[in-house]
Amino acid sequence: MKILTASILAATILITDSSLQAQPTAPASFMLCMACHGPDGKGMGAGTPTPMAPPLAGSKLANFGDGELMSSIVFTGIEKQDAKYLGIMAPLGPAMTDAQMAEALSYVRKSFGNNAPVVTADQIKAWREKYNGKPMQKRAALEAKLK
């Protein structure tokens, strides 16, 4: 009984220790993003100094507005224009439901040092109608919108 009580007390101390702030657990819907942006949101390398994709950690895009610009990128993708990143951002809208995309974008907007409002499935549904099937966006134009 003493061992059980001591174990519960130790667990309670660990759980209530404010220095142990838990990161939210990545939802399954984030796995598509993680392939290029990394599990920590810092961007994945590909054995070269040039990253696969930009970091999401501390990203202006992740913290920008209500999430519409970020969702538009997921729907349309970004074409490769220069050598800043290795790949393109493929359109991922068809691969995700509204709920999955809202969950993934909300996770990014609340993780990795970001602190932006969550995105709802209803917002994604409206934005899907607006952006689905549109041509890939250019990174320079997107960066200009963030200034």
Steps between C-alpha positions, in 0.01 A plus 500: 500500500786738583658436159170570323449821698857614427455422129176698481659792685802501268276487193289786634810713555618430145160576350462829687859619441456812286844451345368191324268676256372237260498564127172398342517158342518520123178380339515237227397768251834678562692201360466634144656829611769330707653329196653832387457739794627250758354369826627810681378743233855616426512364144664183376842480344569264216871442552574841350521851646180585312190409703205312353251759623489810719463467875156524655651574842461870573366548149339830397268295282385274785425805716343709223132595510223245530681220317355562153837576339653189653207285387521644148855365479386154608231508230708641213857419589801718421699473179878483504651827381855498632747295700393619847324167566547163331141420421165636411208507740259257342126574526382287792135608512371189323685277748330645809145544624392839633531369857849357438626822346352710781667270752841513328496878449378561855779279633763699308343832606516395869837315500868567430491842668199612296193644671223569250128422512388150408340430164158333477372241255232751392769753408688233304182403316449862385865540404497165315227638272706815446846345436458139389618457142673839482855512357803460724602819675837673473705527818600863433134605476418317823794659682383844383159437660669437835670841513 
